[in-house]
Coordinates of C-alpha atoms and ligand atoms in Angstrom, one line a residue:
Chain E
X1 CA 41.6 88.1 -1.6
X2 CA 43.5 88.4 2.0
X3 CA 42.3 91.3 4.1
X4 CA 44.1 90.9 7.2
X5 CA 43.3 94.2 10.7
X6 CA 44.9 94.9 13.6
X7 CA 46.7 91.1 13.9
X8 CA 49.2 90.6 16.8
X9 CA 50.8 87.0 17.8
X10 CA 53.0 86.1 20.8
X11 CA 54.3 83.6 22.0
X12 CA 54.3 83.5 25.5
X13 CA 54.6 87.1 26.8
X14 CA 57.4 87.8 23.3
X15 CA 56.1 89.5 20.3
X16 CA 56.3 88.6 17.8
X17 CA 54.1 90.6 15.2
X18 CA 52.1 93.5 16.4
X19 CA 49.3 95.4 15.2
X20 CA 49.6 94.4 10.7
X21 CA 46.7 95.1 9.0
X22 CA 47.1 95.1 5.0
X23 CA 45.2 94.0 2.2
X24 CA 46.6 92.3 -0.6
X25 CA 44.0 92.0 -4.0
X26 CA 43.1 88.9 -6.0
X27 CA 46.1 88.1 -8.3
X28 CA 49.3 90.2 -6.9
X29 CA 52.4 89.5 -5.9
X30 CA 53.2 91.1 -2.7
X31 CA 56.4 90.7 -1.0
X32 CA 57.2 90.8 2.2
X33 CA 60.7 92.3 3.0
X34 CA 62.0 92.3 7.0
X35 CA 65.5 91.4 8.8
X36 CA 66.1 88.6 10.1
X37 CA 62.9 88.5 12.7
X38 CA 60.9 90.6 11.5
X39 CA 58.0 88.6 12.0
X40 CA 58.0 87.1 8.5
X41 CA 57.3 83.5 8.9
X42 CA 54.9 84.1 11.5
X43 CA 52.6 86.5 9.8
X44 CA 52.8 83.7 7.3
X45 CA 51.9 81.0 9.3
X46 CA 48.6 82.6 10.1
X47 CA 48.1 82.6 6.6
X48 CA 48.5 79.4 6.0
X49 CA 46.6 78.1 9.2
X50 CA 49.2 76.8 10.7
X51 CA 48.5 78.9 14.3
X52 CA 45.7 81.6 14.6
X53 CA 45.9 85.2 15.3
X54 CA 46.6 86.6 19.1
X55 CA 44.7 89.0 18.6
X56 CA 42.9 90.8 15.3
X57 CA 41.1 88.6 12.8
X58 CA 42.6 87.8 9.1
X59 CA 40.5 86.9 6.1
X60 CA 41.7 84.4 3.2
X61 CA 40.0 83.5 0.4
X62 CA 36.5 85.7 1.6
X63 CA 37.1 82.3 4.8
X64 CA 37.6 83.9 8.5
X65 CA 41.0 81.8 9.2
X66 CA 39.9 81.3 12.9
X67 CA 36.3 80.6 12.1
X68 CA 37.1 78.6 9.4
X69 CA 40.3 76.8 9.4
X70 CA 40.0 74.3 6.7
X71 CA 38.5 76.3 4.0
X72 CA 40.4 78.8 4.8
X73 CA 43.2 76.2 4.2
X74 CA 41.3 74.2 1.1
X75 CA 42.4 77.5 -0.8
X76 CA 46.6 78.1 0.8
X77 CA 49.1 76.5 -1.0
X78 CA 52.2 77.5 1.7
X79 CA 55.6 76.6 1.1
X80 CA 57.6 76.5 5.0
X81 CA 60.9 78.3 5.1
X82 CA 62.1 74.6 6.1
X83 CA 61.8 72.8 3.2
X84 CA 59.9 69.1 4.1
X85 CA 58.3 66.3 2.6
X86 CA 58.5 62.8 3.6
X87 CA 62.4 61.5 2.4
X88 CA 61.0 57.9 1.8
X89 CA 58.0 58.7 -0.6
X90 CA 58.8 59.0 -4.5
X91 CA 57.5 62.4 -5.6
X92 CA 54.8 61.1 -7.5
X93 CA 53.7 59.6 -4.8
X94 CA 54.0 62.1 -2.2
X95 CA 52.4 64.4 -4.4
X96 CA 49.3 62.3 -4.9
X97 CA 49.6 62.1 -0.8
X98 CA 49.4 66.1 -0.8
X99 CA 46.1 65.8 -3.5
X100 CA 44.6 63.3 -1.1
X101 CA 44.9 65.5 2.0
X102 CA 44.0 69.0 -0.1
X103 CA 40.3 66.5 -0.7
X104 CA 41.2 65.1 -4.4
X105 CA 40.3 60.8 -4.3
X106 CA 42.1 58.5 -6.2
X107 CA 42.3 59.8 -10.4
X108 CA 41.6 63.3 -9.8
X109 CA 44.7 63.5 -7.0
X110 CA 47.1 61.5 -9.5
X111 CA 45.8 64.1 -12.2
X112 CA 46.6 67.5 -9.7
X113 CA 50.3 65.6 -8.9
X114 CA 50.5 65.3 -12.3
X115 CA 50.2 69.0 -13.2
X116 CA 52.0 70.3 -10.2
X117 CA 54.8 68.3 -11.5
X118 CA 54.2 69.2 -14.7
X119 CA 54.1 73.6 -13.2
X120 CA 57.3 73.0 -11.1
X121 CA 59.2 71.4 -14.0
X122 CA 60.6 68.4 -11.8
X123 CA 58.1 65.3 -14.4
X124 CA 62.0 64.6 -15.0
X125 CA 62.0 63.1 -10.7
X126 CA 59.0 61.5 -10.8
X127 CA 60.2 58.4 -9.6
X128 CA 62.7 59.5 -7.9
X129 CA 62.7 59.1 -3.6
X130 CA 62.9 62.7 -2.5
X131 CA 65.9 61.9 -0.1
X132 CA 67.5 61.3 -3.0
X133 CA 66.8 65.3 -4.5
X134 CA 69.4 67.7 -5.2
X135 CA 68.3 71.2 -2.7
X136 CA 67.7 72.9 -6.2
X137 CA 64.6 70.1 -6.9
X138 CA 63.7 69.4 -3.1
X139 CA 62.6 73.0 -3.1
X140 CA 60.7 72.8 -6.7
X141 CA 58.5 69.5 -4.9
X142 CA 57.9 72.4 -2.1
X143 CA 56.9 74.5 -4.7
X144 CA 54.9 71.5 -6.2
X145 CA 53.3 71.0 -3.1
X146 CA 52.3 73.6 -2.3
X147 CA 50.4 74.2 -6.1
X148 CA 48.6 70.7 -5.5
X149 CA 45.0 71.6 -5.5
X150 CA 44.9 74.1 -7.3
X151 CA 44.6 76.9 -4.5
X152 CA 43.8 80.6 -5.2
X153 CA 46.5 82.0 -2.3
X154 CA 50.0 80.9 -3.0
X155 CA 52.4 81.7 0.6
X156 CA 55.8 81.2 -0.1
X157 CA 58.3 81.9 2.7
X158 CA 61.2 82.5 1.5
X159 CA 61.2 79.8 -1.7
X160 CA 65.2 81.1 -3.3
X161 CA 66.6 80.8 0.1
X162 CA 69.5 78.2 -0.5
X163 CA 69.5 78.5 -3.7
X164 CA 72.6 79.0 -6.5
X165 CA 72.7 81.8 -8.8
X166 CA 71.1 80.0 -11.6
X167 CA 68.5 78.6 -9.3
X168 CA 67.2 81.4 -8.3
X169 CA 66.4 82.7 -11.6
X170 CA 65.0 80.6 -12.5
X171 CA 62.9 80.4 -9.5
X172 CA 61.7 84.2 -9.8
X173 CA 60.9 82.8 -13.3
X174 CA 58.4 79.7 -12.0
X175 CA 57.0 82.3 -9.6
X176 CA 55.9 85.0 -11.6
X177 CA 54.7 82.1 -14.2
X178 CA 52.6 81.2 -11.1
X179 CA 51.7 84.8 -10.0
X180 CA 50.3 85.2 -13.6
X181 CA 46.8 83.4 -12.1
X182 CA 46.8 83.5 -8.6
X183 CA 47.5 85.7 -5.6
X184 CA 51.1 85.5 -3.6
X185 CA 52.6 86.9 -0.9
X186 CA 56.1 85.8 -0.6
X187 CA 58.9 86.7 1.7
X188 CA 62.6 87.2 1.6
X189 CA 65.8 89.2 3.4
X190 CA 66.4 89.7 -0.6
X191 CA 65.7 93.2 -2.0
X192 CA 66.7 92.9 -5.3
X193 CA 64.1 90.0 -5.6
X194 CA 61.2 92.0 -4.5
X195 CA 62.5 94.2 -7.4
X196 CA 62.4 92.0 -10.0
X197 CA 59.5 90.1 -9.1
X198 CA 56.4 91.6 -7.1
X199 CA 53.7 94.4 -7.6
X200 CA 53.7 95.7 -4.1
X201 CA 56.4 95.4 -1.0
X202 CA 55.1 95.0 2.8
X203 CA 58.6 95.7 4.9
X204 CA 58.1 94.8 7.9
X205 CA 60.5 94.9 11.3
X206 CA 60.4 93.8 14.5
X207 CA 57.2 92.9 14.0
X208 CA 55.2 96.1 12.8
X209 CA 55.0 97.4 9.6
X210 CA 57.1 100.1 8.2
X211 CA 55.7 100.7 4.6
X212 CA 53.5 99.2 2.5
X213 CA 53.6 100.5 -1.2
X214 CA 54.0 99.3 -4.7
X215 CA 57.9 98.6 -5.9
X216 CA 58.4 101.8 -8.2
X217 CA 55.7 103.9 -5.3
X218 CA 57.9 103.3 -2.2
X219 CA 61.2 104.0 -3.6
X220 CA 60.0 107.3 -5.5
X221 CA 58.2 108.2 -1.5
X222 CA 61.4 107.4 -0.1
X223 CA 63.3 110.2 -2.4
X224 CA 62.1 113.0 0.2
X225 CA 66.1 114.7 -1.5
X226 CA 66.7 114.1 -5.4
X227 CA 69.7 112.0 -7.1
X228 CA 70.8 112.8 -10.0
X229 CA 73.6 111.8 -12.1
X230 CA 74.9 114.5 -14.5
X231 CA 78.4 114.2 -17.2
X232 CA 79.4 117.3 -18.5
X233 CA 81.7 117.7 -21.1
X234 CA 83.9 120.3 -19.6
X235 CA 86.7 120.9 -16.8
X236 CA 85.8 119.5 -13.4
X237 CA 86.3 122.1 -11.0
X238 CA 84.9 124.4 -13.2
X239 CA 82.0 122.1 -12.9
X240 CA 81.3 121.2 -9.7
X241 CA 81.6 125.1 -8.5
X242 CA 78.6 125.8 -11.1
X243 CA 76.4 122.3 -10.1
X244 CA 77.3 123.3 -6.5
X245 CA 76.2 126.6 -6.6
X246 CA 72.6 125.8 -8.3
X247 CA 69.9 126.9 -6.0
X248 CA 68.2 123.8 -5.0
X249 CA 71.5 121.5 -4.9
X250 CA 72.3 120.4 -1.6
X251 CA 75.6 118.5 -2.3
X252 CA 77.8 116.9 -5.2
X253 CA 79.3 114.0 -5.1
X254 CA 82.3 113.4 -8.0
X255 CA 81.9 110.2 -10.1
X256 CA 86.2 109.0 -10.8
X257 CA 86.6 109.3 -14.6
X258 CA 85.8 106.4 -16.9
X259 CA 88.9 107.5 -18.9
X260 CA 87.4 109.7 -21.7
X261 CA 86.9 113.5 -20.5
X262 CA 83.7 114.5 -19.3
X263 CA 83.3 114.5 -15.7
X264 CA 80.1 112.9 -13.8
X265 CA 78.6 113.8 -10.7
X266 CA 76.1 112.8 -8.2
X267 CA 73.5 115.8 -7.2
X268 CA 71.7 115.3 -4.6
X269 CA 68.5 118.5 -4.8
X270 CA 66.5 119.4 -1.8
X271 CA 63.5 118.0 -0.8
X272 CA 60.7 118.1 -3.7
X273 CA 62.9 119.9 -6.2
X274 CA 62.5 119.6 -9.7
X275 CA 65.7 121.2 -11.1
X276 CA 66.7 119.0 -13.5
X277 CA 65.5 121.4 -17.0
X278 CA 66.4 124.2 -15.4
X279 CA 70.2 122.5 -14.4
X280 CA 70.6 121.4 -18.4
X281 CA 69.8 124.7 -19.6
X282 CA 72.1 126.1 -17.2
X283 CA 75.0 124.0 -18.7
X284 CA 74.2 124.1 -22.1
X285 CA 74.2 128.1 -21.9
X286 CA 77.9 127.8 -20.6
X287 CA 78.5 126.2 -24.0
X288 CA 79.4 122.7 -22.1
X289 CA 78.6 119.7 -24.1
X290 CA 76.4 117.8 -21.4
X291 CA 76.5 114.2 -21.9
X292 CA 74.1 113.0 -20.0
X293 CA 71.4 114.3 -16.9
X294 CA 68.7 111.6 -14.8
X295 CA 67.5 111.4 -12.4
X296 CA 68.8 108.1 -9.9
X297 CA 65.9 106.2 -8.4
X298 CA 66.8 104.8 -4.5
X299 CA 67.6 101.1 -4.3
X300 CA 65.2 99.2 -2.1
X301 CA 67.5 98.3 0.2
X302 CA 68.7 102.6 0.5
X303 CA 65.1 102.7 1.4
X304 CA 65.0 99.8 3.7
X305 CA 67.9 100.9 6.2
X306 CA 66.3 104.3 6.0
X307 CA 62.8 103.1 7.0
X308 CA 64.2 101.5 8.9
X309 CA 66.5 104.2 10.3
X310 CA 63.3 106.5 10.9
X311 CA 61.8 103.4 13.3
X312 CA 64.2 103.2 15.8
X313 CA 64.4 107.2 15.9
X314 CA 61.0 107.9 16.4
Chain A
X1 CA 37.1 60.4 7.4
X2 CA 39.2 59.9 4.4
X3 CA 42.1 61.8 5.8
X4 CA 42.5 59.3 8.4
X5 CA 42.5 57.2 6.0
X6 CA 44.9 58.6 4.1
X7 CA 47.4 59.6 6.5
X8 CA 47.4 55.7 7.7
X9 CA 47.9 54.5 4.5
X10 CA 51.0 56.6 4.6
X11 CA 51.8 56.1 8.4
X12 CA 51.9 51.9 7.0
X13 CA 54.0 52.7 4.1
X14 CA 56.4 54.7 5.8
X15 CA 56.5 52.2 8.8
X16 CA 56.4 48.6 6.4
X17 CA 59.2 50.9 4.1
X18 CA 61.9 50.6 6.4
X19 CA 63.3 47.5 8.1
X20 CA 63.2 48.6 11.7
X21 CA 59.3 47.3 10.9
X22 CA 60.4 43.8 10.3
X23 CA 63.3 43.6 13.1
X24 CA 60.4 44.4 15.8
X25 CA 58.4 42.4 13.9
X26 CA 61.0 39.2 14.3
X27 CA 61.8 39.7 17.1
X28 CA 58.3 39.6 18.6
X29 CA 57.5 36.6 17.0
X30 CA 61.2 35.3 18.2
X31 CA 60.3 35.6 21.7
X32 CA 56.9 35.7 21.4
X33 CA 57.0 32.4 20.6
X34 CA 60.0 30.6 22.7
X35 CA 57.4 31.7 25.3
X36 CA 54.6 30.0 24.4
X37 CA 56.8 27.2 24.1
X38 CA 58.3 27.2 26.6
X39 CA 55.0 28.4 28.6
X40 CA 53.9 25.2 27.0
X41 CA 56.4 22.9 27.9
X42 CA 55.9 23.5 31.7
X43 CA 52.2 23.0 31.9
X44 CA 53.1 20.0 30.5
X45 CA 55.1 18.5 32.9
X46 CA 53.8 20.3 35.6
X47 CA 49.9 19.4 35.4
X48 CA 50.2 17.2 32.1
X49 CA 45.8 16.0 33.2
X50 CA 44.9 19.5 32.5
X51 CA 47.8 20.8 29.4
X52 CA 45.3 24.2 28.3
X53 CA 43.4 25.3 31.5
X54 CA 46.7 27.3 33.6
X55 CA 48.1 28.1 30.6
X56 CA 47.1 31.2 28.5
X57 CA 47.5 32.7 31.9
X58 CA 51.8 31.8 32.0
X59 CA 51.9 33.3 28.3
X60 CA 49.5 36.1 28.5
X61 CA 51.3 36.9 31.3
X62 CA 54.3 37.0 29.2
X63 CA 53.1 38.0 25.8
X64 CA 52.5 41.4 28.3
X65 CA 56.4 42.4 28.5
X66 CA 56.9 41.9 24.8
X67 CA 54.3 44.0 23.7
X68 CA 55.6 46.5 26.5
X69 CA 59.0 45.9 25.0
X70 CA 58.2 46.5 21.6
X71 CA 55.3 48.8 21.0
X72 CA 57.1 52.2 22.5
X73 CA 59.1 51.5 19.8
X74 CA 56.8 51.0 17.2
X75 CA 55.2 54.1 18.8
X76 CA 58.2 56.6 19.3
X77 CA 58.7 58.1 15.3
X78 CA 55.1 58.7 15.1
X79 CA 55.0 62.4 15.8
X80 CA 58.8 62.7 16.0
X81 CA 59.4 62.0 13.1
X82 CA 57.1 64.4 11.9
X83 CA 58.8 67.5 14.4
X84 CA 62.2 66.3 13.2
X85 CA 61.6 66.8 9.4
X86 CA 58.9 69.5 9.9
X87 CA 56.3 67.6 7.4
X88 CA 54.2 69.2 10.6
X89 CA 54.3 71.9 10.3
X90 CA 52.8 71.2 6.5
X91 CA 49.9 68.5 8.2
X92 CA 48.5 72.1 9.9
X93 CA 48.2 73.5 6.6
X94 CA 46.6 71.3 4.8
X95 CA 41.8 71.4 5.2
X96 CA 42.5 68.2 7.8
X97 CA 42.0 68.2 11.7
X98 CA 44.3 67.4 14.3
X99 CA 41.9 64.9 15.2
X100 CA 42.2 63.0 12.2
X101 CA 45.6 63.3 11.9
X102 CA 45.6 61.8 15.5
X103 CA 43.5 58.9 14.5
X104 CA 45.8 58.4 11.8
X105 CA 48.8 57.4 12.9
X106 CA 46.9 55.7 16.4
X107 CA 44.6 53.3 13.6
X108 CA 48.3 52.8 11.8
X109 CA 49.9 51.4 14.9
X110 CA 47.7 50.3 16.2
X111 CA 47.1 47.3 13.0
X112 CA 50.7 47.0 13.0
X113 CA 51.0 45.5 16.8
X114 CA 48.0 43.5 15.4
X115 CA 50.0 42.3 12.4
X116 CA 51.8 41.8 15.1
X117 CA 50.0 39.6 16.8
X118 CA 49.2 37.4 14.0
X119 CA 52.5 34.6 14.0
X120 CA 51.1 33.8 17.9
X121 CA 47.6 33.5 17.1
X122 CA 49.1 31.1 14.1
X123 CA 50.4 28.8 16.5
X124 CA 47.3 28.8 19.7
X125 CA 45.6 27.2 16.4
X126 CA 47.7 24.8 15.8
X127 CA 47.6 23.7 19.5
X128 CA 43.5 23.5 19.0
X129 CA 44.3 21.7 15.1
X130 CA 46.0 19.3 17.7
X131 CA 44.5 19.4 21.0
X132 CA 40.9 20.9 20.9
X133 CA 40.3 23.2 24.1
X134 CA 38.1 25.6 25.1
X135 CA 38.1 29.2 22.8
X136 CA 36.6 31.1 26.0
X137 CA 39.2 31.9 28.2
X138 CA 42.0 32.1 25.2
X139 CA 39.6 35.1 23.2
X140 CA 39.2 36.9 26.5
X141 CA 42.7 37.1 27.0
X142 CA 43.6 37.8 23.5
X143 CA 40.7 41.0 24.1
X144 CA 43.0 42.0 27.7
X145 CA 46.0 42.2 25.6
X146 CA 45.1 43.9 22.9
X147 CA 43.6 46.4 24.8
X148 CA 46.9 46.5 26.9
X149 CA 48.3 47.0 23.8
X150 CA 46.7 49.7 22.9
X151 CA 47.1 51.2 25.6
X152 CA 50.6 51.6 25.5
X153 CA 50.6 53.1 22.1
X154 CA 48.6 55.3 22.9
X155 CA 50.4 56.2 25.5
X156 CA 53.0 56.2 23.0
X157 CA 52.2 58.1 20.5
X158 CA 51.0 61.4 23.5
X159 CA 54.9 60.8 24.7
X160 CA 56.1 61.1 20.6
X161 CA 53.6 64.3 20.4
X162 CA 56.5 66.1 22.4
X163 CA 59.0 65.7 21.5
X164 CA 61.4 65.5 17.4
X165 CA 64.1 62.8 19.0
X166 CA 62.5 59.1 18.3
X167 CA 64.9 58.0 21.3
X168 CA 63.4 60.0 24.3
X169 CA 60.0 59.2 22.1
X170 CA 60.9 55.8 23.3
X171 CA 62.1 56.2 26.6
X172 CA 59.9 58.0 28.3
X173 CA 57.3 55.4 27.5
X174 CA 59.1 53.1 28.9
X175 CA 58.9 55.5 32.0
X176 CA 55.8 55.6 32.3
X177 CA 54.6 52.2 30.8
X178 CA 57.4 51.1 33.6
X179 CA 55.4 53.3 36.4
X180 CA 51.7 52.1 35.7
X181 CA 53.4 48.7 36.3
X182 CA 55.3 49.5 39.5
X183 CA 52.5 50.6 41.2
X184 CA 51.0 48.7 43.7
X185 CA 54.7 47.1 43.5
X186 CA 55.6 48.9 47.1
X187 CA 51.7 47.3 48.5
X188 CA 54.0 47.1 52.6
X189 CA 54.2 50.9 52.3
X190 CA 51.3 51.9 51.1
X191 CA 47.6 51.8 53.6
X192 CA 44.3 50.1 51.8
X193 CA 43.1 52.9 50.8
X194 CA 45.8 54.1 48.9
X195 CA 46.3 51.0 47.6
X196 CA 42.7 50.1 46.3
X197 CA 43.4 53.4 44.1
X198 CA 47.2 52.9 43.1
X199 CA 45.6 48.5 42.1
X200 CA 42.5 50.9 40.3
X201 CA 45.3 52.9 38.2
X202 CA 47.3 49.6 37.5
X203 CA 47.3 48.0 34.2
X204 CA 48.9 45.3 34.2
X205 CA 47.1 44.3 37.3
X206 CA 43.2 44.6 35.3
X207 CA 44.8 42.4 32.5
X208 CA 45.9 39.6 34.7
X209 CA 42.0 39.4 35.3
X210 CA 41.5 39.1 31.7
X211 CA 44.4 36.0 31.4
X212 CA 42.2 33.7 34.3
X213 CA 39.3 34.4 31.6
X214 CA 37.4 37.1 33.7
X215 CA 36.0 39.6 31.1
X216 CA 35.5 42.5 33.6
X217 CA 33.1 45.4 31.9
X218 CA 35.1 47.8 35.2
X219 CA 38.4 46.6 33.3
X220 CA 37.3 46.5 29.8
X221 CA 35.4 50.7 30.8
X222 CA 39.6 51.1 31.7
X223 CA 40.8 50.3 29.1
X224 CA 38.8 52.5 26.8
X225 CA 39.6 55.7 29.8
X226 CA 42.9 55.1 29.6
X227 CA 43.6 54.9 25.5
X228 CA 40.4 58.4 25.3
X229 CA 42.8 60.3 27.8
X230 CA 45.9 59.4 26.0
X231 CA 44.8 60.3 22.5
X232 CA 43.0 64.0 24.2
X233 CA 46.4 64.3 25.8
X234 CA 47.8 64.4 22.8
X235 CA 45.5 66.7 21.3
X236 CA 46.2 69.1 23.7
X237 CA 50.4 68.3 22.8
X238 CA 49.3 69.4 18.6
X239 CA 46.9 72.3 20.3
X240 CA 49.6 73.8 21.9
X241 CA 51.1 75.4 18.6
X242 CA 48.4 77.7 19.3
X243 CA 50.4 79.8 21.6
X244 CA 53.8 78.4 21.3
X245 CA 54.2 78.6 18.1
X246 CA 56.1 76.0 16.0
X247 CA 59.6 75.1 17.0
Ligands
LIG1 N1 58.0 79.6 18.9 C1 57.9 80.7 19.3 N2 58.5 80.7 20.4 C2 59.3 82.5 20.9 N3 59.8 82.9 19.8 C3 59.6 82.8 18.7 C4 58.5 81.5 18.0 N4 58.5 81.7 16.8 C5 58.9 83.1 16.5 N5 59.6 83.5 17.0 C6 60.0 84.8 17.1 O1 59.6 85.8 16.4 C7 59.7 86.1 16.3 C8 59.7 86.4 14.7 O2 59.6 85.5 14.4 P1 59.8 84.8 12.4 O3 60.0 83.8 12.5 O4 58.4 85.4 11.9 O5 60.5 86.1 11.6 P2 61.5 85.7 10.1 O6 60.5 87.5 10.0 O7 60.4 85.4 9.2 O8 62.9 85.7 10.2 P3 63.7 84.9 9.1 O9 64.0 85.9 8.0 O10 65.3 84.5 9.9 O11 63.5 83.8 8.8 C9 61.9 85.6 16.0 O12 62.0 87.2 17.2 C10 61.3 84.9 16.9 O13 62.8 84.6 17.5
LIG2 MG1 61.4 83.8 7.9

């Protein structure tokens, strides 16, 4: 549905993104993740047809964004980072205008506006002036604007920024719902957002791709060293000694006790070694009670730090 | 094509939805009405035998000034406001050509200008009903004024596309238009050859011919070229995002 191949974009001598290549299949929800200035907005503007890439090719819904800009744009709904709308229009007249700009006329434009309002839950404010709406509702009007015309691809640039936690949850639900029938690319610099919404994630840093993978795979891939949480019913020092002398374990960190008698540890293991089964049986053999043993995945927060540090190191 | 109309309509709705439009219309009406009246009285006093012959020259030279005063205030928001709000970025993601965006806004401003001229046309019609006169010179003067006003609009549209500040937009437009007016003011300083070129470029000298009832096709062509040139510059200014990015 989206194919980006060797894309660079520079503004004057400043290179905003460099040699990006990735693909997004129909129906996927993909997160573009990166710190400020990583190039997320620049990439999304290219996808939405705001400006062409300096180098490389981009296909969206089968059309080349440079050779066939109007047809590409017709297939894409865009929600800009800077939420904007004509503040003097009512929600419904604004969305009708958007539908007309996207090529619908008369009653078709009207029904487009109505269904976009329905999808975003803003029917109640249909006749309000946009300038009088709260931030959360304006954001929804922005999403409705992107949805108008039933585009097959949605490009959402930081759709949850500036919302309160409840609105953020609502917005994520909304996006997940939209993603059921459409291809969605959303950008964010909040990791849990990607984890909760996206199938795959593309991590950008300083205009380059640092990693592309499924959200789950990525955390496994980065997990060069394994991490295990163990809770043992045994004297703390004995248990610690046993764990740290165990083959394949690189370090042991004890967790503060939470009232009961069991001792808990975070055990880091050497690369590519799964010691869980052996560890469990050795604990049981010593006659201790094994309360809990599970591997702990790295959060994207940690992955992200590791990846970007790797980049800087190389 | 239909998108030109969609943009034009939204633009007109936005214009007439704000009180600024009515203030501009009122100021234009009052000033042009006042000039019409005082010029009429003056001509009647000076040359009572042919009241209308020299009238149009006076009236339209005054209207020229009122147009110069008002048009930059009409065009200042066209693109500047969209840039300020950020809605321009959205326009660029819709299946619409830059040229359609430009023409939609341009036509909306032209329509507003024509509405602005209406009260004055009614005065002329009234005068005609009391005292029928030769319509030729009046029509020529109107053609000249419309070409002049539309030239101002094209210039204002371009300036508006270069800034997100409406005040800057109006001020720079005044600057450029006054420059085209003053081009021939220092006739003494310039040599003959230079003066001929400057005269050729002066919007106001060309307008002068129309007010005398003379329609010279070269003057018409000049205005059309002037308008096309600024529409082209506007197009270039929108296209600049391709290497400069979106601010
Ligand atoms: N019009 C422009 N002219 C010059 N530099 C620009 C322009 N637009 C963006 N940049 C630069 O390109 C880089 C990438 O910007 P971009 O807006 O794509 O980042 P981002 O990942 O969206 O960041 P954020 O999380 O802050 O939104 C930044 O360093 C920015 O300063
Ligand atoms: Mg951004």
